């Protein structure tokens, strides 16, 4: 299956001032496959060192001389490791934290050798080792699960994908493209973006088998909880993880994280789960200006999971003979799925992996209620994103937010075909407000930046 990150990966390989690359991401998102594919396409000899499978290999990296290290590896693998013809792949690098510090010597003394280090739980490794990262001598990239665009590619739905890619405000999306996209997006909402599950779905696996694969992945992630030993009891982590699944779309309340879980434990457990990339925090921003991170508060947080498939695994969504239709799902679950899939695709806005997909939202502090599901920083503008799981829904909170913040552009995600309009209303507080509203179905959120480029630049 094709990954949109791969061309950017190849660009890194061809750069003259290439640095060793650290590819971060949760388990099973496709990191190892990408590196192997890169080496094969570039016709490079892949030197794969897996520190989890072979922890004894760490001793071959004891010195600081890259030439000496390659000499050791040549003897180990019984073949010459040529800097110009090889790619050094350090897999499961979290099991060999001291080796991370050695990457600076490859950057300084052997830049002609492409080096890729891949790992999960890297943040824990860095916290456990007394060394400084080679800042400025390594590059970082992040890999998330597959998005809807990649899902359509995997299923050979090029016609629908082309129609979605070509849509811009001022154009009509073909009815068949809208109907087809809705069907396939619901399937994505049931399958998720974990490559193993997507591959099984493409191969014709039953919904029940796909659900079992999602549960197996969840079990594997939970098995990693043992590696957090000394930081948090696994039972507390499990309770908080289930609480994340149950609170998607709402502020995460530490006091409700599980029976017997204290608030400070819930907060720490949530931070550990976020560091492992098993969940992602949606941080509060007052939206007074950019960057959105500037005035965020730890007391206001939402949380989402790594992938919507894990949501089904945790909630045991039925999939015996077939996946439930959209109408068969409870309104609460439909809302959570909308929040989860929106978060996943907003994280994927930078397909080159240079951003870490930070997520933000807004809620009113004190007084009357009010909340904006997501805030997007686009160039020098703040763009609010309002979610509706169906085709209708009031926008009173968005109207007031646009007035209070004096913003001119907003996005609404619902089940209607895409389009744009001017909103000219009076808020519930009697304030006149006028702004431009872009209606983007959830199935198009992956292309939001390109759509905004045309919409705002041309004032459509």
XYZ file of C-alpha atoms in Angstrom, residues 12-13 18 35 38-40 42-48 70 73-74 77 79-89 106 110-116:
37
model
C 15.461 13.368 2.296
C 17.551 10.576 0.785
C 21.366 14.952 4.539
C 12.405 2.150 5.334
C 12.930 3.255 0.451
C 16.057 1.101 0.287
C 14.553 -1.201 -2.342
C 16.775 3.436 -4.275
C 18.598 0.142 -4.956
C 20.574 0.481 -1.742
C 21.852 -2.435 0.294
C 19.751 -2.430 3.464
C 21.782 -2.993 6.637
C 19.046 -3.707 9.169
C 30.757 -0.177 9.735
C 28.755 -4.553 10.880
C 30.573 -5.836 7.780
C 26.616 -9.553 8.261
C 29.364 -8.416 3.526
C 30.884 -5.042 2.828
C 28.905 -2.085 4.150
C 29.628 0.692 1.656
C 28.579 4.236 2.684
C 27.662 5.103 -0.923
C 25.753 1.895 -1.647
C 24.085 1.074 1.678
C 21.346 2.344 3.966
C 21.892 1.783 7.680
C 18.574 1.001 9.331
C 27.642 9.788 11.322
C 30.126 10.042 7.236
C 27.281 12.141 5.766
C 27.356 10.093 2.559
C 25.851 7.125 4.434
C 22.050 7.409 4.795
C 21.072 6.439 8.353
C 17.490 5.933 9.507
